[in-house]
Coordinates of C-alpha atoms in Angstrom, one line a residue:
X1 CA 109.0 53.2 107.3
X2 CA 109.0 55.8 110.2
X3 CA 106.6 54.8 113.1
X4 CA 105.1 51.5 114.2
X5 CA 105.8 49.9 110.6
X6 CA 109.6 50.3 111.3
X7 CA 109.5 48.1 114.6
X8 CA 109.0 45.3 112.4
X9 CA 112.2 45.3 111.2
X10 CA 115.6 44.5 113.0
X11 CA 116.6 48.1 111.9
X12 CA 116.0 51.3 110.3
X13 CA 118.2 50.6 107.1
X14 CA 115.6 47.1 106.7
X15 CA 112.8 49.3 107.0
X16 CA 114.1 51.7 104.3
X17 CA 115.0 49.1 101.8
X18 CA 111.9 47.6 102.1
X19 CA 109.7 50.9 101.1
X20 CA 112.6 51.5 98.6
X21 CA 111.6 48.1 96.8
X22 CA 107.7 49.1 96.9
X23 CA 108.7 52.8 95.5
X24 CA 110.4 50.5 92.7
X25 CA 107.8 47.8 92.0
X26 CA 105.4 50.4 91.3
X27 CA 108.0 52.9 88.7
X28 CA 108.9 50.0 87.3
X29 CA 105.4 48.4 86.5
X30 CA 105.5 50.5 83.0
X31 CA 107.5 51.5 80.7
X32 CA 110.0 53.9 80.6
X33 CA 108.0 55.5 77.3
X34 CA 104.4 55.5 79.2
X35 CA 105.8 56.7 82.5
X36 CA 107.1 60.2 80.5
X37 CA 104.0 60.6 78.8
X38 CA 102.4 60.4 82.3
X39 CA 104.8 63.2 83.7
X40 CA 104.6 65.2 80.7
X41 CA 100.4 65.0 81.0
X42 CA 101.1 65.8 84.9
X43 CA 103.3 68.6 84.5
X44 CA 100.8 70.5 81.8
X45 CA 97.6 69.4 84.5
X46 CA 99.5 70.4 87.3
X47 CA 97.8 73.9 88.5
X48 CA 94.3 72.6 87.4
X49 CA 94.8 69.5 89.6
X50 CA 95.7 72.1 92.4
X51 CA 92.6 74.3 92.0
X52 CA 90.6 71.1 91.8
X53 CA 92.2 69.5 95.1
X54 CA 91.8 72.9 96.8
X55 CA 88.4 73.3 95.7
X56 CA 87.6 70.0 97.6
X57 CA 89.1 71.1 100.8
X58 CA 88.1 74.4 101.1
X59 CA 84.0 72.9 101.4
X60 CA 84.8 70.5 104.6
X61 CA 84.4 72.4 107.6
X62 CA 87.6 70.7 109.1
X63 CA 89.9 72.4 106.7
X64 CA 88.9 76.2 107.3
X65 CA 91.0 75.7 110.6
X66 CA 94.1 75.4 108.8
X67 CA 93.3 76.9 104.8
X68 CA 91.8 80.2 103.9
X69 CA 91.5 81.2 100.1
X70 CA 94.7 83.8 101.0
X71 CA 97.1 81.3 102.0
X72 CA 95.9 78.8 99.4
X73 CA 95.7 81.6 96.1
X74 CA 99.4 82.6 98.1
X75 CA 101.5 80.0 98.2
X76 CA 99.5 76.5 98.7
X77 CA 98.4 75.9 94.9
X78 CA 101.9 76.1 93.9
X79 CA 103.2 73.8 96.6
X80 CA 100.9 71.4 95.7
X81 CA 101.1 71.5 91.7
X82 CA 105.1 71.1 93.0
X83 CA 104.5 68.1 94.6
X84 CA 102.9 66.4 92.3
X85 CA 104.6 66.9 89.1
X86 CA 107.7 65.8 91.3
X87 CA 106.0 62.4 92.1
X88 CA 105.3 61.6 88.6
X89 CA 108.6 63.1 87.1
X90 CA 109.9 60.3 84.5
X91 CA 113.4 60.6 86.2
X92 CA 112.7 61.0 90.0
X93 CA 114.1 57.9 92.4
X94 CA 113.3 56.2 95.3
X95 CA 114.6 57.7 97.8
X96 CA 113.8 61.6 96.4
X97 CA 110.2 60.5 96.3
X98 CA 109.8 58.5 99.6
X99 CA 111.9 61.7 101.5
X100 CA 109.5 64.2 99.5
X101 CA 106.4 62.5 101.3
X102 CA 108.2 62.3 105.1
X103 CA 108.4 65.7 104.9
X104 CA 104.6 66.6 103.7
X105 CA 103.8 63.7 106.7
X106 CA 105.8 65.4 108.8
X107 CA 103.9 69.3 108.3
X108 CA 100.2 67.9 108.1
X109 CA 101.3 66.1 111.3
X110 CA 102.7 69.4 112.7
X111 CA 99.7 71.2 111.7
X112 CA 96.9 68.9 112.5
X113 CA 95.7 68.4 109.1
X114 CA 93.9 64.8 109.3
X115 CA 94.7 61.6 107.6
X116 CA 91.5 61.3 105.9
X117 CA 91.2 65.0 104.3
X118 CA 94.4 64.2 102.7
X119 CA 92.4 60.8 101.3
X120 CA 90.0 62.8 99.9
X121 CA 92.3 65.1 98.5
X122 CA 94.1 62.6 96.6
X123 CA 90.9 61.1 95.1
X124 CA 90.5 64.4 93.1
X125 CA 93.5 64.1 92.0
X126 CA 93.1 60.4 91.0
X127 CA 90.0 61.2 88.8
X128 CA 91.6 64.8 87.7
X129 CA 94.6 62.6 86.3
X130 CA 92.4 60.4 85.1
X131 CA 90.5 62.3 83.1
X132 CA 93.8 64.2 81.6
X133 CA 95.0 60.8 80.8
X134 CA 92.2 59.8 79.0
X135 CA 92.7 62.7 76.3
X136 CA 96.2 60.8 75.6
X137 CA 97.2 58.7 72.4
X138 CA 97.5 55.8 74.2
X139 CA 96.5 52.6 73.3
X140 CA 93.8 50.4 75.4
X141 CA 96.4 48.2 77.0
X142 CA 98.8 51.1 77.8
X143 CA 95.8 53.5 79.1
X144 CA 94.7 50.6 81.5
X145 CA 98.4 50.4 83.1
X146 CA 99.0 54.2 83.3
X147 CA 95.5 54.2 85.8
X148 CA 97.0 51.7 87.4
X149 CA 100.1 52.9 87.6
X150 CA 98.7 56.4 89.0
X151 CA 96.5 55.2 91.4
X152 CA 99.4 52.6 93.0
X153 CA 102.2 55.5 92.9
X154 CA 99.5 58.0 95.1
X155 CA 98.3 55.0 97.2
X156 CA 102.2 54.5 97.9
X157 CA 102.7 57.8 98.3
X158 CA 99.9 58.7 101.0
X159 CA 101.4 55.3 102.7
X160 CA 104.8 56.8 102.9
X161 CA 103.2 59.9 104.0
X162 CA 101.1 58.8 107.2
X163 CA 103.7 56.7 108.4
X164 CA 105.8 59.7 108.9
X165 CA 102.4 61.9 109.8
X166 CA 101.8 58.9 112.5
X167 CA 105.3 58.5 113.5
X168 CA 105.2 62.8 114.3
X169 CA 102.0 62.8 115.6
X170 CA 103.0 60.6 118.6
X171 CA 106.0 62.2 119.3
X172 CA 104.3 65.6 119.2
X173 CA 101.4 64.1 121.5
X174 CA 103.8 63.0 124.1
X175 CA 105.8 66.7 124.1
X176 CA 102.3 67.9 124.4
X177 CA 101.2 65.7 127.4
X178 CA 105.1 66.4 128.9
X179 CA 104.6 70.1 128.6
X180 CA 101.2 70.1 130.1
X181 CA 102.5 68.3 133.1
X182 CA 104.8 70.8 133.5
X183 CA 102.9 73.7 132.9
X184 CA 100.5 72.3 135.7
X185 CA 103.2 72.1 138.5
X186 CA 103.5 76.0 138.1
X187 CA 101.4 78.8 139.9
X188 CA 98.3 79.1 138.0
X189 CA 97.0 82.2 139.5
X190 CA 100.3 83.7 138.5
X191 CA 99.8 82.7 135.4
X192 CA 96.0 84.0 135.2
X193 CA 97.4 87.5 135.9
X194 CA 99.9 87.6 133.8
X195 CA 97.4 86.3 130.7
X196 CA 95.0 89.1 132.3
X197 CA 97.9 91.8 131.9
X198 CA 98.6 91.3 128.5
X199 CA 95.2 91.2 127.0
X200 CA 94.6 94.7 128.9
X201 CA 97.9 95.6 127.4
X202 CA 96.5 94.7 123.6
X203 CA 93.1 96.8 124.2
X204 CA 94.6 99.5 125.8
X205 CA 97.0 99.3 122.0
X206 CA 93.9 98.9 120.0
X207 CA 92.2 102.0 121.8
X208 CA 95.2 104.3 121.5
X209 CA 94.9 102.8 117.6
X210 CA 91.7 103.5 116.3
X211 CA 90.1 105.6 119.1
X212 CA 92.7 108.2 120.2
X213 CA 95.1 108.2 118.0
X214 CA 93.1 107.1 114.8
X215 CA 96.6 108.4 112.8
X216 CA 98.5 105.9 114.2
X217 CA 99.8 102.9 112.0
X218 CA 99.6 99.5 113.6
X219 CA 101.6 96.4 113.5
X220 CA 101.2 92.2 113.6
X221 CA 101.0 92.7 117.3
X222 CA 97.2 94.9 117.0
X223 CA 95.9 91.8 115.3
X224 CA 94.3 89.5 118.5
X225 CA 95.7 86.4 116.9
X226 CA 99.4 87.7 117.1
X227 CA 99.1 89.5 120.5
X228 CA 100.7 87.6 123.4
X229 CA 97.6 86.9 124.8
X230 CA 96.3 85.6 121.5
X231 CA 99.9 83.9 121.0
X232 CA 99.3 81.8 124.5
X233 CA 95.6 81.1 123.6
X234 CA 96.2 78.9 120.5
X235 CA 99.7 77.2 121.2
X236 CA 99.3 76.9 125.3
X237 CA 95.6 77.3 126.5
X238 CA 94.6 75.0 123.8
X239 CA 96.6 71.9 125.4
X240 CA 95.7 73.3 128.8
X241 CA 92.1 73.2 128.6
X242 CA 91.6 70.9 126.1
X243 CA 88.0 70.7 125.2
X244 CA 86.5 73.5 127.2
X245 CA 83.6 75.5 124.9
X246 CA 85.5 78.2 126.3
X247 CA 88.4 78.6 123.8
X248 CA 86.2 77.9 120.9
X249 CA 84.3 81.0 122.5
X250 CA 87.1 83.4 122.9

């Protein structure tokens, strides 16, 4: 696995056949027959399971930073409903599935989207599943292992997944600390007037806009959070002055 789980292993190949042989203890702890039904259930309950994962997220605070119903209604249902009917696709291998989740690690990492809002995402989508599966012709004994077999393929999945979010995360936090280091060695005041410039720059653009030349069409640039000044605030000022009630206030 990427991150601290790969240093106990001589090398990277180890590491990879090990979380290859988890990946395949889990699809192979049913049957061939009970895994498609699963898939086949999955892929019909796909966009519900979305809406209901979504729904989840959108109440905690923490996500609003990174969701908004646009971007979810846009593009983020979809993804997710993706995702999941590719993890539970009868025919999908190791080593598609375990890439898959490196790459969703590596874009929650990227974004900041927390371990532990993921968690609670995927416990909706354990009960949503379960609740599907529970309308399925299945008997007792193969109902029992499908829930198992769920809940162990999305428990292997979110492992796969913060191992790579983990592994990112600390690489990221060290560019971070590096360019903040950097960024510290230059003239500030220099760099206050130049921040100073360009937000006079946007509101003399947003006058001109809507005051004296209300005609005018705007672009990306009128909105704050694409301006220069708006650009610098979130990707430079926030690793700058970490903390200060400042930013949040701007």
């Amino acid at each position: 696995i990427e991150g601290g789980t790969v240093a106990t292993y001589r090398n990277r190949q180890e590491a990879d056949s090990a979380i290859e042989a988890i990946w395949g203890e889990v699809f192979g702890s049913v049957s061939e027959a009970v895994r498609r039904q699963i898939g086949e259930a999955i892929d019909e309950a796909a966009p519900m399971l979305a809406d209901r994962f979504y729904e989840r997220l959108l109440v905690d605070e923490r996500a609003s930073r990174f969701l908004d119903h646009a971007l979810v209604n846009r593009r983020l249902r979809a993804s997710l409903a993706q995702w999941v009917r590719r993890l539970f696709a009868p025919g999908v291998d190791a080593p598609t599935a375990i890439a898959d989740q490196r790459r969703v690690g590596e874009v929650h990492a990227r974004i900041g989207v927390s371990i532990d809002l993921v968690s609670q995402g995927a416990r909706t989508l354990r009960r949503g599943i379960g609740e599907r599966l529970a309308t399925l012709a299945l008997p007792h004994g193969e109902l029992v292992s499908a829930v198992h077999y769920v809940h162990e393929l999305i428990d292997v999945a979110l492992d796969t997944m913060n191992a790579a979010y983990e592994h990112n995360a600390a690489r990221m936090a060290r560019n971070d600390e590096a360019y903040r280091l950097i960024f510290l060695n230059q003239d500030l005041k220099a760099e206050r007037e130049r921040q100073r410039s360009e937000l006079l720059e946007w509101a003399q653009r947003i006058l001109m806009r809507y005051y004296w030349e209300p005609s005018a069409s705007g672009g990306a640039a009128d909105d704050f959070h694409h301006s220069q000044f708006g650009l610098w605030l979130q990707h430079k000022a926030s690793l700058l002055f970490e903390g200060a009630p400042e930013i949040d206030s701007i």
